[in-house]
Coordinates of C-alpha atoms in Angstrom, one line a residue:
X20 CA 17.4 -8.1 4.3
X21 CA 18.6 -4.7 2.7
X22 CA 20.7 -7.4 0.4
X23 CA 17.3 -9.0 -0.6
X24 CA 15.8 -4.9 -1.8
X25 CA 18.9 -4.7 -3.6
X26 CA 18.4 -7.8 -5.8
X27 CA 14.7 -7.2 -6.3
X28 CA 15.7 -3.5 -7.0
X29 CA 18.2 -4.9 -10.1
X30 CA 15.5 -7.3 -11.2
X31 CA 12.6 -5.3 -11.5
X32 CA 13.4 -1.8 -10.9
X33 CA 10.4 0.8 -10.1
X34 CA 8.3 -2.3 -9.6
X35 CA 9.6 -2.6 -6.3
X36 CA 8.9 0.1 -3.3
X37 CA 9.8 0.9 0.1
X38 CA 8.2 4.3 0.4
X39 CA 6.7 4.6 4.2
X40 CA 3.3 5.1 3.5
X41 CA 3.0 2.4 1.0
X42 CA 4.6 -0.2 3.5
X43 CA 2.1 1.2 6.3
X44 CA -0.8 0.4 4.2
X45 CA -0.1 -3.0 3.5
X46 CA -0.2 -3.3 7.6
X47 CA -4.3 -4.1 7.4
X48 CA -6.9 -5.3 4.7
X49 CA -10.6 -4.7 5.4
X50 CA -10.3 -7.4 8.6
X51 CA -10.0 -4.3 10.8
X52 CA -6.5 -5.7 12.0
X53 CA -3.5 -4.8 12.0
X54 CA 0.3 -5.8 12.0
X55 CA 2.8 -4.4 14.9
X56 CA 4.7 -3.5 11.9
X57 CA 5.1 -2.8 7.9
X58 CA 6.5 -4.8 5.6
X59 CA 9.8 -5.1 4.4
X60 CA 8.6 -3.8 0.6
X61 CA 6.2 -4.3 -2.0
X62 CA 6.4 -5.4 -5.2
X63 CA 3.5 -4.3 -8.0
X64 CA 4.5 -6.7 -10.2
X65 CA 3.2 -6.3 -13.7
X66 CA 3.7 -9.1 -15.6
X67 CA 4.2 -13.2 -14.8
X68 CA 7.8 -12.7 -15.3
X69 CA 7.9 -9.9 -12.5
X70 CA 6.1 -12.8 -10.5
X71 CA 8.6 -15.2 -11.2
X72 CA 11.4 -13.1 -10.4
X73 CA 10.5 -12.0 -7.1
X74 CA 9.6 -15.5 -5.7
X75 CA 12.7 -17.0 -7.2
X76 CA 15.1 -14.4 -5.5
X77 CA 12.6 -14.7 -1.9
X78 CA 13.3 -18.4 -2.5
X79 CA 16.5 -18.3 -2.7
X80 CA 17.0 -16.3 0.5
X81 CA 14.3 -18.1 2.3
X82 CA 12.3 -14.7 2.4
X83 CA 8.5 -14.9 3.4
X84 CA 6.3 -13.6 0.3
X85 CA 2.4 -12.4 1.1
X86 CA 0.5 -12.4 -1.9
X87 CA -2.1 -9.3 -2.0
X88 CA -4.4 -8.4 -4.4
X89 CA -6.9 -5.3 -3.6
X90 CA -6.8 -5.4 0.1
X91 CA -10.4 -6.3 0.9
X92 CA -10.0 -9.3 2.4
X93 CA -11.8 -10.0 6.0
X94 CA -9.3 -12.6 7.6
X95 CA -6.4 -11.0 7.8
X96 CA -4.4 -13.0 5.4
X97 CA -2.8 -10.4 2.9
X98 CA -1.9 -8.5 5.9
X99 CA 1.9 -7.9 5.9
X100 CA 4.6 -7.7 9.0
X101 CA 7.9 -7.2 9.6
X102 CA 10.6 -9.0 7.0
X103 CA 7.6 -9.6 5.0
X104 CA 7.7 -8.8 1.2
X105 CA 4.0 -8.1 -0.2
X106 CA 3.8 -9.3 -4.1
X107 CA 0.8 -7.7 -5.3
X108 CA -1.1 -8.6 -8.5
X109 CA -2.9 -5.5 -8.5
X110 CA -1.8 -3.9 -11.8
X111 CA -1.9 -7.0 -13.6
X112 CA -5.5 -6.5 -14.2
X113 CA -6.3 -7.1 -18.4
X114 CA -8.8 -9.5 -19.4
X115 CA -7.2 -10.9 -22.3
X116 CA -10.0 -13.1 -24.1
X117 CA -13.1 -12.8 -24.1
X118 CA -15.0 -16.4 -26.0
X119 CA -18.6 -15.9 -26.7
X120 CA -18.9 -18.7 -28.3
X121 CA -17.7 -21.2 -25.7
X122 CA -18.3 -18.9 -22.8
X123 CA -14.9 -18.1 -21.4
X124 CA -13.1 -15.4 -20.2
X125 CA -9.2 -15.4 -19.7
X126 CA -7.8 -12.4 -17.2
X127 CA -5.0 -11.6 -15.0
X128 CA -5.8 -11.3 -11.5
X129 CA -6.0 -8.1 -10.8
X130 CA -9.2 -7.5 -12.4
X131 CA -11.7 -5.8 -10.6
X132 CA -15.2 -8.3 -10.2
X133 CA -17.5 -5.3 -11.3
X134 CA -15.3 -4.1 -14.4
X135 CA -15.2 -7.8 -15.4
X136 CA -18.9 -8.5 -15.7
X137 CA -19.2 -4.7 -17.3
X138 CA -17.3 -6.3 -20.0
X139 CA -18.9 -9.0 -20.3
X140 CA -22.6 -7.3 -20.3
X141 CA -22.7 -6.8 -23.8
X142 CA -22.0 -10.5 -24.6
X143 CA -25.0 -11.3 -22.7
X144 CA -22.7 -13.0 -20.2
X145 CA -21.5 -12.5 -16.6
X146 CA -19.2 -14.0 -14.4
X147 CA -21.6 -15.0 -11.5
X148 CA -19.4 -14.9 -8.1
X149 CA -20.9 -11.8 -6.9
X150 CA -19.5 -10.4 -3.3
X151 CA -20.5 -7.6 -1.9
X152 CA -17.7 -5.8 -2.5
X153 CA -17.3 -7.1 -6.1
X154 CA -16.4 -3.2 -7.1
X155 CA -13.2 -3.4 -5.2
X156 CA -12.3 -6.7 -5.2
X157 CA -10.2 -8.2 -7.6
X158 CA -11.0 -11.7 -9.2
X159 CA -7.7 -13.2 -8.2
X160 CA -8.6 -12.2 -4.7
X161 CA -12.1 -14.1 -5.2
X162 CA -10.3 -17.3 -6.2
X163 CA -7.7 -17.5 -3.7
X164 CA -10.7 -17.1 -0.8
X165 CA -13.2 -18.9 -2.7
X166 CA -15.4 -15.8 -2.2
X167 CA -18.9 -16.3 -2.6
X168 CA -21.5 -13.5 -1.9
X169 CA -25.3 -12.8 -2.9
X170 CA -25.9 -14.8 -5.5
X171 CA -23.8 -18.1 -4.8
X172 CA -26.7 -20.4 -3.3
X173 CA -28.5 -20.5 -7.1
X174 CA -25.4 -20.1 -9.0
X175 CA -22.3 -21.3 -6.9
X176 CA -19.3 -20.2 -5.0
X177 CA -15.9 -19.1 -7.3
X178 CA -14.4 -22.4 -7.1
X179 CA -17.6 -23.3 -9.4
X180 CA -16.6 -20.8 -12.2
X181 CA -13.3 -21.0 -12.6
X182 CA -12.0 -23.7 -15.4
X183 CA -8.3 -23.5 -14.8
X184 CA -5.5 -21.3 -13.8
X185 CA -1.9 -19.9 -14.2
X186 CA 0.1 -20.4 -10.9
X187 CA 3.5 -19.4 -9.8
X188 CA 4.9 -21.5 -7.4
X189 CA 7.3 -20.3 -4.5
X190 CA 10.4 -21.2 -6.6
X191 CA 9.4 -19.6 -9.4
X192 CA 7.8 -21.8 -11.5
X193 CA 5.1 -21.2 -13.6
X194 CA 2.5 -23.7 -13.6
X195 CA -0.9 -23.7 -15.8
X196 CA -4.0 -26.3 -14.4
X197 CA -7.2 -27.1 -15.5
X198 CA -9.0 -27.0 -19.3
X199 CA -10.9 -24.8 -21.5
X200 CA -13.3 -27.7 -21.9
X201 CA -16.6 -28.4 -19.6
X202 CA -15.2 -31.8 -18.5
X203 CA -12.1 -32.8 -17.9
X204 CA -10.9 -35.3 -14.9
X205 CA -7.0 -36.1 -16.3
X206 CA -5.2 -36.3 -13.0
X207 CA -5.9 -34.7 -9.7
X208 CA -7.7 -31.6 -9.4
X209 CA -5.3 -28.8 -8.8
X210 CA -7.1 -26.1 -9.9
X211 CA -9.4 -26.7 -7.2
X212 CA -6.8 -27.6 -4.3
X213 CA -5.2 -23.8 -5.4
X214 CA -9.1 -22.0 -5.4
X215 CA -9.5 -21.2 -1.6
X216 CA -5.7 -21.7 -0.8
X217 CA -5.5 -18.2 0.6
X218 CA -1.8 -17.5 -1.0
X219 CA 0.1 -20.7 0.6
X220 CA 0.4 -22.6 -2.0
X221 CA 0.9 -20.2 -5.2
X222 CA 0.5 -16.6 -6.6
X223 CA -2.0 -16.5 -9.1
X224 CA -1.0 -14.8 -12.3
X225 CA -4.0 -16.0 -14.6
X226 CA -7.2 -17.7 -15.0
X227 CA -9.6 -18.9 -17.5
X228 CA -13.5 -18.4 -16.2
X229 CA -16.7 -20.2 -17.1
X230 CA -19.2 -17.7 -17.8
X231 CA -23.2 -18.3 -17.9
X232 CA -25.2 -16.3 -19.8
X233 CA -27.1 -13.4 -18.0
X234 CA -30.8 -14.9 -17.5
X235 CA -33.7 -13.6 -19.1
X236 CA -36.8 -12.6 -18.4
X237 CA -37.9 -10.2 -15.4
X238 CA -36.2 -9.8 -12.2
X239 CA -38.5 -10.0 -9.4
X240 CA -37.5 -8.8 -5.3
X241 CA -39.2 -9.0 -2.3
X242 CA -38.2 -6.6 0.8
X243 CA -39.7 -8.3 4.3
X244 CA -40.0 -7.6 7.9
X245 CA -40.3 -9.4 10.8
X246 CA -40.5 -8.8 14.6
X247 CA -37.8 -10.9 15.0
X248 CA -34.9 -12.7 13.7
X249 CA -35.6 -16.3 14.3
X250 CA -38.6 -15.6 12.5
X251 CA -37.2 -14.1 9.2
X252 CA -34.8 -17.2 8.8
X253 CA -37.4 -19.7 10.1
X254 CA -39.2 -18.2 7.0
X255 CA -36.1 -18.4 4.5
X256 CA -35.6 -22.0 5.7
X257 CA -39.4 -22.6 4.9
X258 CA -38.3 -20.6 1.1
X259 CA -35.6 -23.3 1.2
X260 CA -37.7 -26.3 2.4
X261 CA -40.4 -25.3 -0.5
X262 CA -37.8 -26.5 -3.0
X263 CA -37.4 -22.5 -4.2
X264 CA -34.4 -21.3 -5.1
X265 CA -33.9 -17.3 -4.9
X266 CA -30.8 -15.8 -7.0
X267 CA -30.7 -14.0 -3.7
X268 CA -32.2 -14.7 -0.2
X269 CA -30.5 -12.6 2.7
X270 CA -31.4 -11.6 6.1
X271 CA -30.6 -8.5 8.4
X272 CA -31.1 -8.6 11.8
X273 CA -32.4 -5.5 14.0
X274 CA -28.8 -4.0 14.9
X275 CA -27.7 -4.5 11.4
X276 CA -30.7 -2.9 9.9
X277 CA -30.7 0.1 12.1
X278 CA -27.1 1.1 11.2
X279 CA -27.8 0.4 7.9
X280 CA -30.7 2.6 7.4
X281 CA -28.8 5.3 9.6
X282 CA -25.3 5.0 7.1
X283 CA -27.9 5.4 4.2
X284 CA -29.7 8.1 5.7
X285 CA -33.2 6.1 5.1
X286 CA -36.1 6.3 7.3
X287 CA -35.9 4.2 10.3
X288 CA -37.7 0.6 10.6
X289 CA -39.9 -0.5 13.1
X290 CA -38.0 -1.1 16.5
X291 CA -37.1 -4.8 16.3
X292 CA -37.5 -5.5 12.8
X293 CA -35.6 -7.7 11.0
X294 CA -34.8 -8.1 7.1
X295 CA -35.6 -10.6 4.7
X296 CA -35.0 -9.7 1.1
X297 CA -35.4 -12.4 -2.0
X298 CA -35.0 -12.0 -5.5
X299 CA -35.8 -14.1 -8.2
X300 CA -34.7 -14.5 -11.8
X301 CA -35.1 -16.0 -14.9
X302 CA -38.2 -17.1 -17.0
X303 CA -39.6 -18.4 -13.8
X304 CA -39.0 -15.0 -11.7
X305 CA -42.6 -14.0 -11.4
X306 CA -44.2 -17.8 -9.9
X307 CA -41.2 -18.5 -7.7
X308 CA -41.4 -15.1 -5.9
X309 CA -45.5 -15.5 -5.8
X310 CA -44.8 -18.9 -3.9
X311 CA -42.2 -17.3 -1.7
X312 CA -44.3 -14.2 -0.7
X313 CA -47.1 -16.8 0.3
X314 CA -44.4 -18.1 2.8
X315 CA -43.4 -14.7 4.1
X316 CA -47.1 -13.9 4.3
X317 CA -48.2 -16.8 6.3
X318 CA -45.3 -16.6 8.8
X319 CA -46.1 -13.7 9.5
X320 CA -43.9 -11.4 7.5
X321 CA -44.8 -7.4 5.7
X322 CA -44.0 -7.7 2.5
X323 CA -43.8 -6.3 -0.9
X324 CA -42.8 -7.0 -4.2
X325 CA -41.1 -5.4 -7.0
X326 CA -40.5 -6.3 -10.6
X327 CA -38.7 -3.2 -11.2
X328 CA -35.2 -3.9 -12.0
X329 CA -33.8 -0.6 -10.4
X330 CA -36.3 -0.5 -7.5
X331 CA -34.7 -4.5 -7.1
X332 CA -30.8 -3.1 -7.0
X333 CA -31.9 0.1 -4.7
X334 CA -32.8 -3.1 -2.0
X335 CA -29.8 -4.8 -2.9
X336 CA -28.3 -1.9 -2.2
X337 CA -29.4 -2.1 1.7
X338 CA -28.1 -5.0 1.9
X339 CA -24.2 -4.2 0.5
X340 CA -24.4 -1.7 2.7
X341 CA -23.3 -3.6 4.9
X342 CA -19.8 -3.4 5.7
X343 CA -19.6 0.3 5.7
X344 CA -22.2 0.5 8.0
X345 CA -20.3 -1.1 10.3
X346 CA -16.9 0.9 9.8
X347 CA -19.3 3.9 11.6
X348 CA -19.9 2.0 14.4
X349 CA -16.3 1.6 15.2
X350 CA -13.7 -1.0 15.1
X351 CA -15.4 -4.3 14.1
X352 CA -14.2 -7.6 14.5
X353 CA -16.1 -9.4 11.1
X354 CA -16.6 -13.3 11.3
X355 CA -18.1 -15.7 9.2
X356 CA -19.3 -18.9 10.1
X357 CA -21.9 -21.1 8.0
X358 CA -24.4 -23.6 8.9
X359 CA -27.6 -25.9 7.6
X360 CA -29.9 -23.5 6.4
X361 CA -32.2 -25.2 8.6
X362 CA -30.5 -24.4 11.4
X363 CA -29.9 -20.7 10.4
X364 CA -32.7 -19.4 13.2
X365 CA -30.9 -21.6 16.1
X366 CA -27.6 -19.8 15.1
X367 CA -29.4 -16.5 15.4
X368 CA -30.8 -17.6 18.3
X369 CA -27.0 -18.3 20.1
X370 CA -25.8 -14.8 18.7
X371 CA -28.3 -13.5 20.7
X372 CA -27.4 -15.1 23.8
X373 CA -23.5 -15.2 23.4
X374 CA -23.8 -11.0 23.0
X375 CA -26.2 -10.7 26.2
X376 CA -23.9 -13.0 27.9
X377 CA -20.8 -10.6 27.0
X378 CA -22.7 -7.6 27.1
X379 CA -22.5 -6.9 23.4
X380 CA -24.2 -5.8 20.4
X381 CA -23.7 -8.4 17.2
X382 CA -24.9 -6.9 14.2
X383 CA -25.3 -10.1 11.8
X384 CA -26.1 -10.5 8.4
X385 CA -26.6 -13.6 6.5
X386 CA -26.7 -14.9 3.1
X387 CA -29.8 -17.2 4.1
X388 CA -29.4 -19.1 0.3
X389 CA -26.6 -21.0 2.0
X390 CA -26.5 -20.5 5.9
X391 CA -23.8 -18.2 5.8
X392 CA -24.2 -15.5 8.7
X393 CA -21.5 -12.8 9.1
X394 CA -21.9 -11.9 13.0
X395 CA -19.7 -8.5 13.4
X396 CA -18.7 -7.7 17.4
X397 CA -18.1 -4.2 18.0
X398 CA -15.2 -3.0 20.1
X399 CA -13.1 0.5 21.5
X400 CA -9.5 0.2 21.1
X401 CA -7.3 -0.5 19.3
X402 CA -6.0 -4.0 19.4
X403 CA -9.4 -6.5 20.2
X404 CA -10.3 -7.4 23.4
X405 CA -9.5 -10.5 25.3
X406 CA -13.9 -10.4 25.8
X407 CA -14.3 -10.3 22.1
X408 CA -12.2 -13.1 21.2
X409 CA -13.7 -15.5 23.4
X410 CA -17.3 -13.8 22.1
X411 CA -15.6 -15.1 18.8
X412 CA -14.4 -18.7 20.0
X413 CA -18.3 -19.4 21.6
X414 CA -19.7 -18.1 18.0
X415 CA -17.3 -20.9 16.1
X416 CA -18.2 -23.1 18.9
X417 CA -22.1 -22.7 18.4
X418 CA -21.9 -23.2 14.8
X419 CA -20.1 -26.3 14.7
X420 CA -22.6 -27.7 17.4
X421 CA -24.8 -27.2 14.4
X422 CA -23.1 -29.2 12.0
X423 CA -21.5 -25.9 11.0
X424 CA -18.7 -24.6 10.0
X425 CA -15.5 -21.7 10.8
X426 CA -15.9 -19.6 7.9
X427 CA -18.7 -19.8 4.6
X428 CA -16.3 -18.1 2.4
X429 CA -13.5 -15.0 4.2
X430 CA -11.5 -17.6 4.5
X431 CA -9.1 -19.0 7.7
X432 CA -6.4 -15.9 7.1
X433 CA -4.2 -15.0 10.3
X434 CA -7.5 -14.6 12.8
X435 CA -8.9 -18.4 12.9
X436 CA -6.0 -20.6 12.5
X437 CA -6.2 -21.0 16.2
X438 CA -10.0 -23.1 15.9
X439 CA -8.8 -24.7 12.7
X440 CA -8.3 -27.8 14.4
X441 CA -11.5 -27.6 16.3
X442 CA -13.0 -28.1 12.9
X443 CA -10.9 -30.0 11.1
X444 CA -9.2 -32.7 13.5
X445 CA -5.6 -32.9 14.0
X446 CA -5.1 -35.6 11.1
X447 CA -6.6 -33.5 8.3
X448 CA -4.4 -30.5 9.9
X449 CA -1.0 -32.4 9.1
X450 CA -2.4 -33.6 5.7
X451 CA -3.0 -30.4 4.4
X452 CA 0.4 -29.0 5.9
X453 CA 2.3 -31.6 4.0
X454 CA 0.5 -30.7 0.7
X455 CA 1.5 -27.2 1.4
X456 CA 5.3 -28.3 1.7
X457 CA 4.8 -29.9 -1.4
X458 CA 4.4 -26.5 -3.2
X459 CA 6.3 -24.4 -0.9
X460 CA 8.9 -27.0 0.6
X461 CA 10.9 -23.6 2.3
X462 CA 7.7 -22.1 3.7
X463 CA 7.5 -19.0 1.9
X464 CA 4.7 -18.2 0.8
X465 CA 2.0 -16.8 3.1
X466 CA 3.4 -18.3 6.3
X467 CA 1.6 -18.0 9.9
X468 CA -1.9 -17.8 7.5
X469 CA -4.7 -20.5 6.8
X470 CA -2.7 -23.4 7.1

């Protein structure tokens, strides 16, 4: 392996690190988890070429690559071990185009989400995958999970706004998929087999983005309380059933809204509240939100309403709260199963039981626009407990039972490749395992992750 440094070392110089602390970062992303130990290097590469390089020397050795872009990832898949290289994109972050006219944007994929749509404010556009941590995530992190966040049920998941992409493969090769153009079906659709690959079939060194223009009008949110969560989400399904649809719709339940409030130092709620908050946009902003706060009303729900555009992000704010909320509770094992949003208060409903059965607190947030609940299990220690995964396994269990499924948008990573048949069947398993050998025919790239 020290043969393998050396020829990186010759081929791209500085780019390539083995400093200890470096290495022992690369040991964890935002899952929580961690690695029994570091990496063999990293490699920042800079440009495609840098890319290139490094996966045609780890394919030559038969060397397994993790690509990694800001670390925020919740699955565990850019996580790095022993005799693992990291190739990170993170540097390569310039957007290099800009087209008004046609609504594009071409960038590497180390641009951040916030800076991107910052630079794309005064166009009057925006790219509109939104996480939650869109100011530390990168965009080629957000295509290679198919991230989705708050505002994906009205305007779509990444794999929706992205028009085509620049790929190196494990040997090396550079490969560019897709179109500038709205429509284009020539061949099979690669661009959206690599969006969501997770790193296993490709490094991504480039993509082109559709853009939609920022909407205008007023911006109108809605902060709600419940006594319960079943409640709030029976009344976001009702939002849903109305034919409404909300930029953003997400709900808090009680545990999550108390550490919230507590991280933020706000005023406490009501014991046993739960949180719905909507927003709507666009020229019909002000009638949707009038027809959703009758729904919140009649079921039952305190409510106000805001057409204050910085009294609207201060809520949002609440709700990105979130995940460092969580990191004060202690270690946190973050999941992220999806399900009809009909069935959203009958998932609720089986979190509850499956953390009185364990004797566990389940903080859980959801985006309620698309069914998408993030149920986080608490733990002490520092590996998680044998308790927790099976907690885990009856979670995945419950939400397929719904017509569900294992994650909305985190991704399959290193901590649920053990359901992924559970979902997928054992057929569809060895399908998509032969597509990956396809790309990666010596197993490179990403290996023991997603697939």
């Amino acid at each position: 392996m020290s043969d393998v440094v050396a020829l990186l070392r010759a081929a791209l110089g500085d780019a390539v690190s083995t400093e200890a602390a470096a290495l022992d970062a690369l040991r964890s992303d935002k899952s929580g988890q961690r690695t029994d130990a570091p990496p063999l290097a990293l490699i920042e590469a800079c440009s495609v070429e840098h890319v290139q390089r490094a996966l045609r020397i780890a394919h030559e050795h038969r060397v397994p690559v993790v690509p990694r872009g800001a670390g925020t990832g919740l699955s565990g898949g850019a996580m790095a071990g022993a005799g693992e290289l990291v190739l990170s994109t993170a540097a390569m972050a310039r957007i290099r185009q800009i087209d008004a006219v046609d609504q594009l944007a071409v960038v590497e994929p180390g641009v951040l989400n916030g800076d991107l749509n910052r630079a794309l404010a005064p166009h009057g556009l925006r790219w509109a995958p939104d996480p939650a941590s869109r100011e530390i995530s990168t965009v080629g992190g957000n295509i290679a999970t198919n991230a989705g966040g708050l505002l994906c049920a009205k305007y779509g998941v990444t794999r929706e706004a992205v028009r085509g992409l620049d790929v190196v493969l494990a040997d090396g090769t550079l490969l560019r998929t897709g179109h500038r153009t709205v429509k284009g079906v020539t061949g099979l659709d690669l661009t959206a087999l690599l969006i969501g690959s997770e790193g296993t079939l490709g490094v991504i060194v480039g993509a082109t983005l559709a853009l939609t223009p920022i909407p205008p009008g007023e911006v109108a949110t809605i902060a709600a309380y419940f006594p319960s969560i079943e409640e709030a989400a029976a009344a976001s399904a009702a939002i849903t059933a109305a034919r409404l649809r909300p930029a953003v719709m997400e709900l808090v339940d009680p545990v999550a809204l108390a550490a919230i409030l507590r991280h933020l130092g706000m005023p406490a709620a009501a014991p046993g509240s739960a949180h719905l908050l909507v927003q709507t946009d666009g020229s019909a902003a002000a009638g949707e939100a009038a027809e959703a706060l009758a729904i919140i009303t009649e079921r039952g729900g305190a409510a106000s309403l805001t057409l204050d555009p910085q009294e609207g992000e201060a809520l949002l704010a609440v709700r990105r709260a979130m995940h460092p909320a969580m990191e004060q509770l202690g270690p946190v094992l973050i999941e992220d199963v999806a399900v009809p949003r009909s069935r959203l208060p009958e998932m609720f409903a089986a979190i509850r039981v499956i953390g009185d059965r364990y004797g566990m607190l389940i903080p859980t947030v959801a985006h309620a626009g698309d069914g998408n609940l993030h149920p986080n299990l608490v733990y002490e220690g520092d590996t998680v407990p044998d308790r927790v995964w099976q907690a885990a396994g009856e979670l995945f269990e419950a939400a397929l039972a719904l017509g569900g499924t294992l994650t909305g948008e985190h991704g399959v990573g290193t901590l649920k490749r053990r359901w992924l048949a559970d979902e997928l069947g054992d057929e569809q398993v060895a399908l998509q395992r032969r597509i990956k050998e396809a790309f990666d025919p010596r197993g490179i790239l990403s290996p023991g992750r997603a697939i």
